[in-house]
mmCIF file of C-alpha atoms and ligand atoms in Angstrom:
data_model
loop_
_atom_site.group_PDB
_atom_site.id
_atom_site.type_symbol
_atom_site.label_atom_id
_atom_site.label_comp_id
_atom_site.label_asym_id
_atom_site.label_seq_id
_atom_site.Cartn_x
_atom_site.Cartn_y
_atom_site.Cartn_z
ATOM 1 C CA UNK A 1 -196.084 -71.603 -73.808
ATOM 2 C CA UNK A 2 -198.171 -68.100 -74.255
ATOM 3 C CA UNK A 3 -199.727 -69.585 -77.642
ATOM 4 C CA UNK A 4 -198.491 -67.035 -80.277
ATOM 5 C CA UNK A 5 -200.335 -64.488 -77.113
ATOM 6 C CA UNK A 6 -197.858 -61.206 -75.691
ATOM 7 C CA UNK A 7 -198.751 -61.831 -72.406
ATOM 8 C CA UNK A 8 -200.877 -65.268 -70.190
ATOM 9 C CA UNK A 9 -203.741 -62.791 -69.478
ATOM 10 C CA UNK A 10 -204.394 -62.564 -73.049
ATOM 11 C CA UNK A 11 -204.302 -66.187 -73.916
ATOM 12 C CA UNK A 12 -206.407 -66.910 -71.335
ATOM 13 C CA UNK A 13 -208.977 -64.514 -71.640
ATOM 14 C CA UNK A 14 -209.008 -65.991 -75.230
ATOM 15 C CA UNK A 15 -208.617 -69.755 -73.484
ATOM 16 C CA UNK A 16 -212.589 -68.113 -72.443
ATOM 17 C CA UNK A 17 -214.795 -70.388 -74.633
ATOM 18 C CA UNK A 18 -212.936 -73.504 -74.516
ATOM 19 C CA UNK A 19 -212.293 -73.081 -70.623
ATOM 20 C CA UNK A 20 -216.507 -72.188 -69.991
ATOM 21 C CA UNK A 21 -217.104 -75.031 -72.150
ATOM 22 C CA UNK A 22 -214.517 -77.806 -70.514
ATOM 23 C CA UNK A 23 -216.770 -76.359 -67.038
ATOM 24 C CA UNK A 24 -220.026 -77.551 -68.070
ATOM 25 C CA UNK A 25 -219.227 -80.852 -69.949
ATOM 26 C CA UNK A 26 -220.302 -84.090 -68.962
ATOM 27 C CA UNK A 27 -222.164 -82.197 -66.327
ATOM 28 C CA UNK A 28 -225.149 -80.301 -68.601
ATOM 29 C CA UNK A 29 -226.616 -83.211 -70.475
ATOM 30 C CA UNK A 30 -229.060 -80.782 -72.522
ATOM 31 C CA UNK A 31 -230.729 -83.614 -74.391
ATOM 32 C CA UNK A 32 -231.797 -85.523 -71.150
ATOM 33 C CA UNK A 33 -232.742 -81.970 -69.186
ATOM 34 C CA UNK A 34 -230.350 -82.736 -66.663
ATOM 35 C CA UNK A 35 -227.543 -81.825 -65.020
ATOM 36 C CA UNK A 36 -224.899 -84.097 -63.239
ATOM 37 C CA UNK A 37 -222.501 -83.025 -60.539
ATOM 38 C CA UNK A 38 -221.928 -85.798 -57.951
ATOM 39 C CA UNK A 39 -220.466 -83.680 -55.685
ATOM 40 C CA UNK A 40 -223.998 -81.783 -55.700
ATOM 41 C CA UNK A 41 -225.339 -85.591 -55.199
ATOM 42 C CA UNK A 42 -223.116 -86.532 -52.657
ATOM 43 C CA UNK A 43 -224.229 -84.236 -50.159
ATOM 44 C CA UNK A 44 -228.042 -84.471 -52.181
ATOM 45 C CA UNK A 45 -229.831 -84.625 -47.815
ATOM 46 C CA UNK A 46 -227.653 -81.683 -46.467
ATOM 47 C CA UNK A 47 -227.898 -79.303 -49.391
ATOM 48 C CA UNK A 48 -232.280 -79.896 -49.623
ATOM 49 C CA UNK A 49 -232.491 -79.478 -45.677
ATOM 50 C CA UNK A 50 -229.892 -76.729 -45.263
ATOM 51 C CA UNK A 51 -231.204 -73.853 -42.996
ATOM 52 C CA UNK A 52 -229.053 -71.898 -45.286
ATOM 53 C CA UNK A 53 -225.623 -71.822 -47.710
ATOM 54 C CA UNK A 54 -223.066 -68.990 -47.027
ATOM 55 C CA UNK A 55 -220.479 -68.399 -49.683
ATOM 56 C CA UNK A 56 -216.817 -68.146 -48.742
ATOM 57 C CA UNK A 57 -213.404 -67.013 -50.450
ATOM 58 C CA UNK A 58 -211.603 -64.215 -50.968
ATOM 59 C CA UNK A 59 -211.430 -61.526 -54.393
ATOM 60 C CA UNK A 60 -212.229 -62.319 -57.938
ATOM 61 C CA UNK A 61 -213.665 -65.561 -55.894
ATOM 62 C CA UNK A 62 -214.953 -63.440 -53.891
ATOM 63 C CA UNK A 63 -217.378 -61.670 -56.628
ATOM 64 C CA UNK A 64 -217.917 -65.707 -58.220
ATOM 65 C CA UNK A 65 -219.754 -65.653 -55.131
ATOM 66 C CA UNK A 66 -221.692 -62.705 -55.156
ATOM 67 C CA UNK A 67 -222.918 -64.092 -58.703
ATOM 68 C CA UNK A 68 -224.034 -66.894 -57.076
ATOM 69 C CA UNK A 69 -226.187 -65.468 -54.227
ATOM 70 C CA UNK A 70 -228.689 -63.265 -56.588
ATOM 71 C CA UNK A 71 -229.135 -66.590 -58.464
ATOM 72 C CA UNK A 72 -229.154 -69.434 -55.862
ATOM 73 C CA UNK A 73 -231.802 -67.461 -54.124
ATOM 74 C CA UNK A 74 -233.731 -66.814 -57.101
ATOM 75 C CA UNK A 75 -233.796 -69.776 -58.405
ATOM 76 C CA UNK A 76 -233.449 -72.194 -54.695
ATOM 77 C CA UNK A 77 -235.004 -70.227 -52.724
ATOM 78 C CA UNK A 78 -232.612 -70.492 -50.395
ATOM 79 C CA UNK A 79 -230.836 -67.803 -47.946
ATOM 80 C CA UNK A 80 -226.436 -67.187 -48.943
ATOM 81 C CA UNK A 81 -224.735 -64.781 -47.492
ATOM 82 C CA UNK A 82 -221.260 -64.298 -49.101
ATOM 83 C CA UNK A 83 -218.420 -64.094 -46.814
ATOM 84 C CA UNK A 84 -214.929 -62.727 -47.146
ATOM 85 C CA UNK A 85 -213.065 -65.551 -45.873
ATOM 86 C CA UNK A 86 -210.729 -63.016 -43.787
ATOM 87 C CA UNK A 87 -213.189 -61.637 -41.881
ATOM 88 C CA UNK A 88 -215.343 -64.792 -41.541
ATOM 89 C CA UNK A 89 -212.381 -66.866 -39.777
ATOM 90 C CA UNK A 90 -211.873 -63.862 -36.989
ATOM 91 C CA UNK A 91 -215.555 -62.814 -36.171
ATOM 92 C CA UNK A 92 -216.824 -65.678 -34.605
ATOM 93 C CA UNK A 93 -219.647 -66.481 -37.033
ATOM 94 C CA UNK A 94 -222.899 -68.419 -35.783
ATOM 95 C CA UNK A 95 -222.659 -71.665 -37.692
ATOM 96 C CA UNK A 96 -224.531 -75.311 -37.414
ATOM 97 C CA UNK A 97 -224.427 -78.093 -38.586
ATOM 98 C CA UNK A 98 -227.503 -76.815 -41.077
ATOM 99 C CA UNK A 99 -225.576 -74.694 -42.815
ATOM 100 C CA UNK A 100 -223.855 -75.490 -46.321
ATOM 101 C CA UNK A 101 -220.261 -73.634 -46.567
ATOM 102 C CA UNK A 102 -219.584 -73.364 -50.642
ATOM 103 C CA UNK A 103 -215.511 -72.642 -50.690
ATOM 104 C CA UNK A 104 -214.537 -71.220 -54.235
ATOM 105 C CA UNK A 105 -211.533 -70.936 -54.633
ATOM 106 C CA UNK A 106 -208.724 -70.959 -58.212
ATOM 107 C CA UNK A 107 -205.842 -71.745 -55.924
ATOM 108 C CA UNK A 108 -207.023 -73.622 -53.147
ATOM 109 C CA UNK A 109 -204.353 -73.154 -51.710
ATOM 110 C CA UNK A 110 -205.540 -69.032 -50.046
ATOM 111 C CA UNK A 111 -204.462 -69.056 -46.121
ATOM 112 C CA UNK A 112 -207.479 -66.959 -45.246
ATOM 113 C CA UNK A 113 -210.443 -69.824 -47.325
ATOM 114 C CA UNK A 114 -208.580 -72.501 -45.911
ATOM 115 C CA UNK A 115 -208.812 -71.720 -42.161
ATOM 116 C CA UNK A 116 -212.271 -70.207 -42.703
ATOM 117 C CA UNK A 117 -213.227 -73.829 -43.414
ATOM 118 C CA UNK A 118 -211.583 -75.674 -40.894
ATOM 119 C CA UNK A 119 -213.254 -73.693 -38.380
ATOM 120 C CA UNK A 120 -216.732 -74.129 -39.686
ATOM 121 C CA UNK A 121 -215.693 -77.718 -40.296
ATOM 122 C CA UNK A 122 -215.727 -77.540 -36.974
ATOM 123 C CA UNK A 123 -218.876 -76.597 -35.804
ATOM 124 C CA UNK A 124 -220.199 -79.294 -38.081
ATOM 125 C CA UNK A 125 -220.915 -77.482 -40.761
ATOM 126 C CA UNK A 126 -221.332 -79.177 -44.284
ATOM 127 C CA UNK A 127 -218.501 -77.593 -46.756
ATOM 128 C CA UNK A 128 -218.625 -78.059 -51.109
ATOM 129 C CA UNK A 129 -215.752 -76.734 -52.691
ATOM 130 C CA UNK A 130 -214.827 -75.058 -55.651
ATOM 131 C CA UNK A 131 -211.852 -75.338 -57.034
ATOM 132 C CA UNK A 132 -210.076 -74.909 -59.902
ATOM 133 C CA UNK A 133 -206.325 -77.368 -58.740
ATOM 134 C CA UNK A 134 -206.746 -80.475 -58.055
ATOM 135 C CA UNK A 135 -205.636 -81.927 -54.758
ATOM 136 C CA UNK A 136 -205.193 -78.469 -52.940
ATOM 137 C CA UNK A 137 -205.560 -77.654 -49.614
ATOM 138 C CA UNK A 138 -209.099 -76.349 -49.847
ATOM 139 C CA UNK A 139 -210.298 -79.497 -51.852
ATOM 140 C CA UNK A 140 -208.674 -81.340 -49.786
ATOM 141 C CA UNK A 141 -210.556 -80.286 -46.939
ATOM 142 C CA UNK A 142 -213.927 -80.417 -48.220
ATOM 143 C CA UNK A 143 -216.802 -83.172 -47.815
ATOM 144 C CA UNK A 144 -217.574 -82.676 -51.206
ATOM 145 C CA UNK A 145 -217.339 -80.214 -54.369
ATOM 146 C CA UNK A 146 -217.017 -79.608 -58.191
ATOM 147 C CA UNK A 147 -213.691 -78.804 -60.177
ATOM 148 C CA UNK A 148 -213.814 -75.576 -62.160
ATOM 149 C CA UNK A 149 -211.456 -76.516 -64.993
ATOM 150 C CA UNK A 150 -210.055 -73.407 -66.304
ATOM 151 C CA UNK A 151 -207.090 -75.483 -66.625
ATOM 152 C CA UNK A 152 -203.535 -73.666 -64.750
ATOM 153 C CA UNK A 153 -203.991 -69.897 -64.347
ATOM 154 C CA UNK A 154 -200.466 -68.164 -64.348
ATOM 155 C CA UNK A 155 -201.671 -65.228 -65.659
ATOM 156 C CA UNK A 156 -202.081 -63.555 -61.513
ATOM 157 C CA UNK A 157 -204.830 -61.404 -62.165
ATOM 158 C CA UNK A 158 -207.722 -64.020 -62.518
ATOM 159 C CA UNK A 159 -209.563 -64.694 -65.702
ATOM 160 C CA UNK A 160 -210.702 -67.367 -66.772
ATOM 161 C CA UNK A 161 -210.677 -68.901 -63.503
ATOM 162 C CA UNK A 162 -213.393 -66.627 -63.089
ATOM 163 C CA UNK A 163 -215.924 -67.448 -65.895
ATOM 164 C CA UNK A 164 -215.364 -71.439 -65.160
ATOM 165 C CA UNK A 165 -216.180 -70.628 -61.204
ATOM 166 C CA UNK A 166 -219.744 -68.647 -62.695
ATOM 167 C CA UNK A 167 -220.210 -71.694 -64.884
ATOM 168 C CA UNK A 168 -220.095 -74.415 -62.109
ATOM 169 C CA UNK A 169 -222.036 -72.145 -59.914
ATOM 170 C CA UNK A 170 -224.958 -71.866 -62.037
ATOM 171 C CA UNK A 171 -224.916 -75.299 -63.176
ATOM 172 C CA UNK A 172 -225.055 -76.062 -58.981
ATOM 173 C CA UNK A 173 -228.148 -73.252 -58.809
ATOM 174 C CA UNK A 174 -229.718 -75.435 -61.702
ATOM 175 C CA UNK A 175 -229.495 -78.250 -59.736
ATOM 176 C CA UNK A 176 -230.003 -77.862 -56.821
ATOM 177 C CA UNK A 177 -233.261 -75.359 -57.712
ATOM 178 C CA UNK A 178 -234.667 -78.755 -59.904
ATOM 179 C CA UNK A 179 -233.913 -81.092 -57.044
ATOM 180 C CA UNK A 180 -235.998 -78.545 -53.850
ATOM 181 C CA UNK A 181 -238.491 -78.197 -57.163
ATOM 182 C CA UNK A 182 -238.337 -74.679 -57.470
ATOM 183 C CA UNK A 183 -237.425 -74.201 -60.294
ATOM 184 C CA UNK A 184 -240.252 -74.683 -63.082
ATOM 185 C CA UNK A 185 -239.437 -77.389 -65.906
ATOM 186 C CA UNK A 186 -239.193 -74.264 -68.962
ATOM 187 C CA UNK A 187 -237.216 -72.012 -66.856
ATOM 188 C CA UNK A 188 -234.578 -74.972 -66.085
ATOM 189 C CA UNK A 189 -234.596 -75.839 -69.524
ATOM 190 C CA UNK A 190 -234.240 -72.626 -70.650
ATOM 191 C CA UNK A 191 -231.925 -71.576 -68.611
ATOM 192 C CA UNK A 192 -229.947 -74.692 -69.386
ATOM 193 C CA UNK A 193 -229.492 -73.701 -72.876
ATOM 194 C CA UNK A 194 -228.145 -70.419 -72.007
ATOM 195 C CA UNK A 195 -225.309 -72.240 -70.780
ATOM 196 C CA UNK A 196 -225.071 -74.387 -73.103
ATOM 197 C CA UNK A 197 -224.853 -70.981 -75.436
ATOM 198 C CA UNK A 198 -222.280 -68.994 -73.637
ATOM 199 C CA UNK A 199 -219.210 -69.613 -74.354
ATOM 200 C CA UNK A 200 -219.821 -68.869 -78.842
ATOM 201 C CA UNK A 201 -221.063 -65.776 -77.139
ATOM 202 C CA UNK A 202 -217.891 -64.952 -75.255
ATOM 203 C CA UNK A 203 -216.377 -66.036 -78.574
ATOM 204 C CA UNK A 204 -217.991 -63.173 -81.042
ATOM 205 C CA UNK A 205 -216.861 -60.884 -78.183
ATOM 206 C CA UNK A 206 -213.516 -61.533 -78.485
ATOM 207 C CA UNK A 207 -213.899 -61.862 -82.702
ATOM 208 C CA UNK A 208 -216.008 -58.618 -83.149
ATOM 209 C CA UNK A 209 -215.258 -56.611 -79.935
ATOM 210 C CA UNK A 210 -211.288 -56.543 -79.735
ATOM 211 C CA UNK A 211 -210.105 -53.551 -81.448
ATOM 212 C CA UNK A 212 -213.143 -50.992 -80.304
ATOM 213 C CA UNK A 213 -211.712 -52.047 -76.850
ATOM 214 C CA UNK A 214 -208.053 -51.749 -77.810
ATOM 215 C CA UNK A 215 -209.640 -47.976 -79.332
ATOM 216 C CA UNK A 216 -211.763 -47.188 -76.171
ATOM 217 C CA UNK A 217 -208.671 -48.898 -73.886
ATOM 218 C CA UNK A 218 -206.578 -46.170 -75.691
ATOM 219 C CA UNK A 219 -208.562 -43.282 -75.022
ATOM 220 C CA UNK A 220 -208.738 -43.756 -71.224
ATOM 221 C CA UNK A 221 -205.818 -45.112 -70.398
ATOM 222 C CA UNK A 222 -204.722 -42.569 -68.138
ATOM 223 C CA UNK A 223 -207.432 -41.415 -66.460
ATOM 224 C CA UNK A 224 -206.392 -41.302 -62.505
ATOM 225 C CA UNK A 225 -210.267 -42.798 -61.127
ATOM 226 C CA UNK A 226 -212.633 -44.853 -63.200
ATOM 227 C CA UNK A 227 -215.952 -46.159 -61.112
ATOM 228 C CA UNK A 228 -217.273 -49.066 -62.553
ATOM 229 C CA UNK A 229 -221.742 -49.503 -61.844
ATOM 230 C CA UNK A 230 -223.881 -51.974 -62.121
ATOM 231 C CA UNK A 231 -227.418 -54.093 -60.688
ATOM 232 C CA UNK A 232 -228.572 -56.990 -59.832
ATOM 233 C CA UNK A 233 -227.034 -59.907 -61.435
ATOM 234 C CA UNK A 234 -224.488 -57.009 -62.780
ATOM 235 C CA UNK A 235 -223.666 -55.235 -59.573
ATOM 236 C CA UNK A 236 -220.900 -58.276 -58.856
ATOM 237 C CA UNK A 237 -218.928 -57.676 -62.124
ATOM 238 C CA UNK A 238 -219.426 -54.078 -62.110
ATOM 239 C CA UNK A 239 -216.985 -54.704 -58.729
ATOM 240 C CA UNK A 240 -214.990 -57.078 -60.604
ATOM 241 C CA UNK A 241 -213.964 -54.658 -63.131
ATOM 242 C CA UNK A 242 -213.052 -52.835 -60.796
ATOM 243 C CA UNK A 243 -210.859 -54.702 -59.230
ATOM 244 C CA UNK A 244 -209.654 -55.820 -62.913
ATOM 245 C CA UNK A 245 -208.067 -52.476 -63.446
ATOM 246 C CA UNK A 246 -206.459 -51.289 -60.286
ATOM 247 C CA UNK A 247 -204.337 -54.630 -60.112
ATOM 248 C CA UNK A 248 -203.288 -53.651 -64.286
ATOM 249 C CA UNK A 249 -203.669 -50.730 -64.501
ATOM 250 C CA UNK A 250 -202.051 -49.191 -61.003
ATOM 251 C CA UNK A 251 -205.576 -46.836 -61.828
ATOM 252 C CA UNK A 252 -207.729 -46.100 -58.973
ATOM 253 C CA UNK A 253 -210.695 -47.480 -59.033
ATOM 254 C CA UNK A 254 -213.876 -48.803 -57.354
ATOM 255 C CA UNK A 255 -216.861 -51.106 -58.138
ATOM 256 C CA UNK A 256 -220.853 -49.775 -56.333
ATOM 257 C CA UNK A 257 -224.006 -50.638 -57.720
ATOM 258 C CA UNK A 258 -225.824 -47.897 -59.809
ATOM 259 C CA UNK A 259 -228.298 -47.179 -57.149
ATOM 260 C CA UNK A 260 -226.070 -46.097 -54.504
ATOM 261 C CA UNK A 261 -224.168 -44.090 -56.654
ATOM 262 C CA UNK A 262 -226.526 -41.175 -55.598
ATOM 263 C CA UNK A 263 -226.011 -41.890 -51.470
ATOM 264 C CA UNK A 264 -222.049 -40.580 -51.826
ATOM 265 C CA UNK A 265 -219.832 -41.570 -55.015
ATOM 266 C CA UNK A 266 -221.717 -38.756 -57.653
ATOM 267 C CA UNK A 267 -219.860 -36.140 -55.591
ATOM 268 C CA UNK A 268 -216.723 -37.241 -57.607
ATOM 269 C CA UNK A 269 -217.905 -37.041 -61.048
ATOM 270 C CA UNK A 270 -217.119 -34.480 -63.180
ATOM 271 C CA UNK A 271 -215.776 -34.251 -66.863
ATOM 272 C CA UNK A 272 -212.592 -36.011 -65.968
ATOM 273 C CA UNK A 273 -213.887 -39.079 -64.483
ATOM 274 C CA UNK A 274 -215.126 -42.232 -66.911
ATOM 275 C CA UNK A 275 -217.155 -44.444 -65.576
ATOM 276 C CA UNK A 276 -218.598 -47.835 -67.242
ATOM 277 C CA UNK A 277 -221.456 -49.045 -66.906
ATOM 278 C CA UNK A 278 -222.510 -52.854 -67.687
ATOM 279 C CA UNK A 279 -225.666 -51.734 -68.644
ATOM 280 C CA UNK A 280 -226.239 -54.743 -70.696
ATOM 281 C CA UNK A 281 -230.503 -55.532 -71.566
ATOM 282 C CA UNK A 282 -231.970 -57.388 -68.055
ATOM 283 C CA UNK A 283 -234.880 -56.768 -65.688
ATOM 284 C CA UNK A 284 -232.514 -53.412 -64.868
ATOM 285 C CA UNK A 285 -232.433 -51.500 -68.103
ATOM 286 C CA UNK A 286 -234.417 -49.034 -67.631
ATOM 287 C CA UNK A 287 -232.825 -48.008 -64.190
ATOM 288 C CA UNK A 288 -229.713 -48.205 -65.542
ATOM 289 C CA UNK A 289 -230.604 -46.139 -67.992
ATOM 290 C CA UNK A 290 -232.085 -43.385 -66.123
ATOM 291 C CA UNK A 291 -228.565 -44.008 -63.709
ATOM 292 C CA UNK A 292 -226.378 -43.333 -66.718
ATOM 293 C CA UNK A 293 -228.513 -39.654 -67.680
ATOM 294 C CA UNK A 294 -227.428 -38.680 -64.218
ATOM 295 C CA UNK A 295 -223.833 -39.242 -64.806
ATOM 296 C CA UNK A 296 -223.768 -37.535 -68.478
ATOM 297 C CA UNK A 297 -225.676 -34.753 -66.999
ATOM 298 C CA UNK A 298 -222.872 -34.376 -64.564
ATOM 299 C CA UNK A 299 -220.897 -33.956 -67.438
ATOM 300 C CA UNK A 300 -219.157 -37.821 -67.060
ATOM 301 C CA UNK A 301 -217.634 -39.669 -69.765
ATOM 302 C CA UNK A 302 -219.989 -43.264 -69.536
ATOM 303 C CA UNK A 303 -218.315 -46.499 -71.451
ATOM 304 C CA UNK A 304 -221.075 -48.845 -71.284
ATOM 305 C CA UNK A 305 -221.186 -52.779 -71.661
ATOM 306 C CA UNK A 306 -224.510 -53.607 -73.737
ATOM 307 C CA UNK A 307 -226.036 -55.283 -75.539
ATOM 308 C CA UNK A 308 -226.236 -56.064 -79.723
ATOM 309 C CA UNK A 309 -229.198 -54.210 -80.837
ATOM 310 C CA UNK A 310 -229.527 -51.785 -77.713
ATOM 311 C CA UNK A 311 -230.832 -48.736 -79.648
ATOM 312 C CA UNK A 312 -231.192 -46.661 -76.813
ATOM 313 C CA UNK A 313 -227.219 -46.769 -74.891
ATOM 314 C CA UNK A 314 -224.844 -45.444 -77.634
ATOM 315 C CA UNK A 315 -227.170 -42.191 -77.504
ATOM 316 C CA UNK A 316 -226.288 -41.571 -73.942
ATOM 317 C CA UNK A 317 -222.852 -43.565 -73.688
ATOM 318 C CA UNK A 318 -219.621 -42.151 -75.043
ATOM 319 C CA UNK A 319 -218.196 -44.678 -75.989
ATOM 320 C CA UNK A 320 -220.142 -48.374 -75.818
ATOM 321 C CA UNK A 321 -218.621 -51.844 -75.965
ATOM 322 C CA UNK A 322 -221.129 -54.863 -77.405
ATOM 323 C CA UNK A 323 -221.850 -58.379 -76.205
ATOM 324 C CA UNK A 324 -224.782 -60.400 -77.373
ATOM 325 C CA UNK A 325 -228.378 -60.888 -75.685
ATOM 326 C CA UNK A 326 -228.256 -63.817 -73.174
ATOM 327 C CA UNK A 327 -231.144 -63.909 -70.042
ATOM 328 C CA UNK A 328 -230.442 -61.784 -67.087
ATOM 329 C CA UNK A 329 -229.065 -64.853 -65.029
ATOM 330 C CA UNK A 330 -226.632 -65.986 -67.190
ATOM 331 C CA UNK A 331 -225.311 -62.905 -68.330
ATOM 332 C CA UNK A 332 -222.417 -62.433 -65.347
ATOM 333 C CA UNK A 333 -220.546 -65.053 -67.795
ATOM 334 C CA UNK A 334 -220.769 -63.062 -70.704
ATOM 335 C CA UNK A 335 -220.686 -58.697 -69.692
ATOM 336 C CA UNK A 336 -217.278 -60.020 -67.649
ATOM 337 C CA UNK A 337 -215.765 -60.718 -70.561
ATOM 338 C CA UNK A 338 -214.744 -57.042 -72.409
ATOM 339 C CA UNK A 339 -213.833 -55.502 -68.705
ATOM 340 C CA UNK A 340 -211.139 -57.361 -69.113
ATOM 341 C CA UNK A 341 -209.932 -56.749 -72.303
ATOM 342 C CA UNK A 342 -210.134 -52.948 -71.143
ATOM 343 C CA UNK A 343 -207.769 -53.397 -67.958
ATOM 344 C CA UNK A 344 -205.484 -55.783 -70.295
ATOM 345 C CA UNK A 345 -205.239 -53.662 -72.904
ATOM 346 C CA UNK A 346 -205.251 -50.146 -70.385
ATOM 347 C CA UNK A 347 -202.483 -51.843 -68.667
ATOM 348 C CA UNK A 348 -200.156 -52.799 -71.925
ATOM 349 C CA UNK A 349 -200.345 -49.172 -72.913
ATOM 350 C CA UNK A 350 -199.367 -47.589 -69.763
ATOM 351 C CA UNK A 351 -196.366 -50.152 -69.950
ATOM 352 C CA UNK A 352 -196.558 -52.070 -67.309
ATOM 353 C CA UNK A 353 -196.117 -55.918 -66.405
ATOM 354 C CA UNK A 354 -199.634 -56.956 -67.169
ATOM 355 C CA UNK A 355 -198.890 -60.586 -65.984
ATOM 356 C CA UNK A 356 -197.069 -60.039 -63.097
ATOM 357 C CA UNK A 357 -198.255 -57.055 -61.472
ATOM 358 C CA UNK A 358 -196.782 -55.589 -58.829
ATOM 359 C CA UNK A 359 -196.996 -56.409 -54.953
ATOM 360 C CA UNK A 360 -199.374 -59.477 -55.692
ATOM 361 C CA UNK A 361 -199.050 -62.818 -55.565
ATOM 362 C CA UNK A 362 -200.807 -65.933 -57.611
ATOM 363 C CA UNK A 363 -201.930 -67.519 -54.839
ATOM 364 C CA UNK A 364 -202.029 -66.136 -51.386
ATOM 365 C CA UNK A 365 -200.868 -69.036 -48.704
ATOM 366 C CA UNK A 366 -200.108 -66.870 -45.889
ATOM 367 C CA UNK A 367 -202.723 -63.985 -44.278
HETATM 368 C C1 LIG B 1 -208.230 -61.111 -58.525
HETATM 369 C C2 LIG B 1 -207.361 -62.222 -57.613
HETATM 370 C C3 LIG B 1 -207.793 -62.727 -56.316
HETATM 371 C C4 LIG B 1 -207.522 -64.124 -55.972
HETATM 372 C C5 LIG B 1 -207.507 -64.283 -54.701
HETATM 373 C C6 LIG B 1 -208.527 -65.641 -54.279
HETATM 374 O O1 LIG B 1 -207.654 -61.416 -59.883
HETATM 375 O O2 LIG B 1 -206.360 -63.708 -58.905
HETATM 376 O O3 LIG B 1 -208.354 -61.714 -56.023
HETATM 377 O O4 LIG B 1 -209.366 -64.163 -56.739
HETATM 378 O O5 LIG B 1 -206.895 -64.058 -54.420
HETATM 379 O O6 LIG B 1 -207.598 -66.524 -54.697
HETATM 380 P P1 LIG B 1 -207.700 -67.936 -54.558
HETATM 381 O O7 LIG B 1 -208.908 -68.115 -55.957
HETATM 382 O O8 LIG B 1 -206.742 -68.541 -55.383
HETATM 383 O O9 LIG B 1 -208.414 -68.827 -53.744
#
């Protein structure tokens, strides 16, 4: 049932070229330059007139929501807020019938998310569910939605569900942007093509980087703390990388926006501290390079996720994990993959049960 892999987590990481493609299939219609999402059509007027979009989720799904905030605001020019479901449900938020709520959940059963949606629905908001498990509670409470087609996820740490969520959120953003007229045809086509190419780029990482990442994992497996830093579209990737490491290896890890480092966390940096930078080529690349230099100047050890062909990043990093070039908007689907593998192999080298980390449950149905 693990298909020849040692663990479900590894199998699920390797399934991603397929599960991302499955989540795009029949929806991204390249030759007609359109995106088919009947759930979006069903609430088209609500979406076109939405005062804001509020994304509600927990854990890894919340990280997918953060990526979506950057993408939807950029492409659709609508205000997006991302909420931890547990905070949102208890704080008496101001919600109206002009709000559209996007709920993101792999299991569709997360209690905090479900109750937050019930409250918002009572106050007149429209609920759009992005859920993996068909017929689950969150799918049923939603007015409309779009399933991720990741297939059953067995490993407790979410991997393929996360990239499937990102794929669907990218489709959502592109479709809404086109409907609102906030994206040029040229940019729309370019991003559709980029999205279409993502499965094979993920495949490239799986075929070419695993031995390198294993060696890096072995080298850093005894770290006590690890810092993950990224900017822009890849700031949420830093949070997700840190969460994966915590869950799987029990190493303390924190994700931060790279520029926030100097407001506190930089005090942690010494020759013992590995710092993972998500440094793929994007509009912020020069800024990330100077953040890496700040860490090096304090003798921190730098591990960078970088774009193939980047000649600068290897000269200032102790270790690098390479991904193919991708548009910055779409890149979070790709840059997370080396971080999933890094956490997996560190967990394995530490002799831990990576499929069932202590204290964690696959579906959190209690608050
Ligand atoms: C992390 C992880 C959790 C879940 C969170 C939400 O690897 O699996 O953080 O993402 O419990 O679960 P869902 O998406 O089922 O609502």
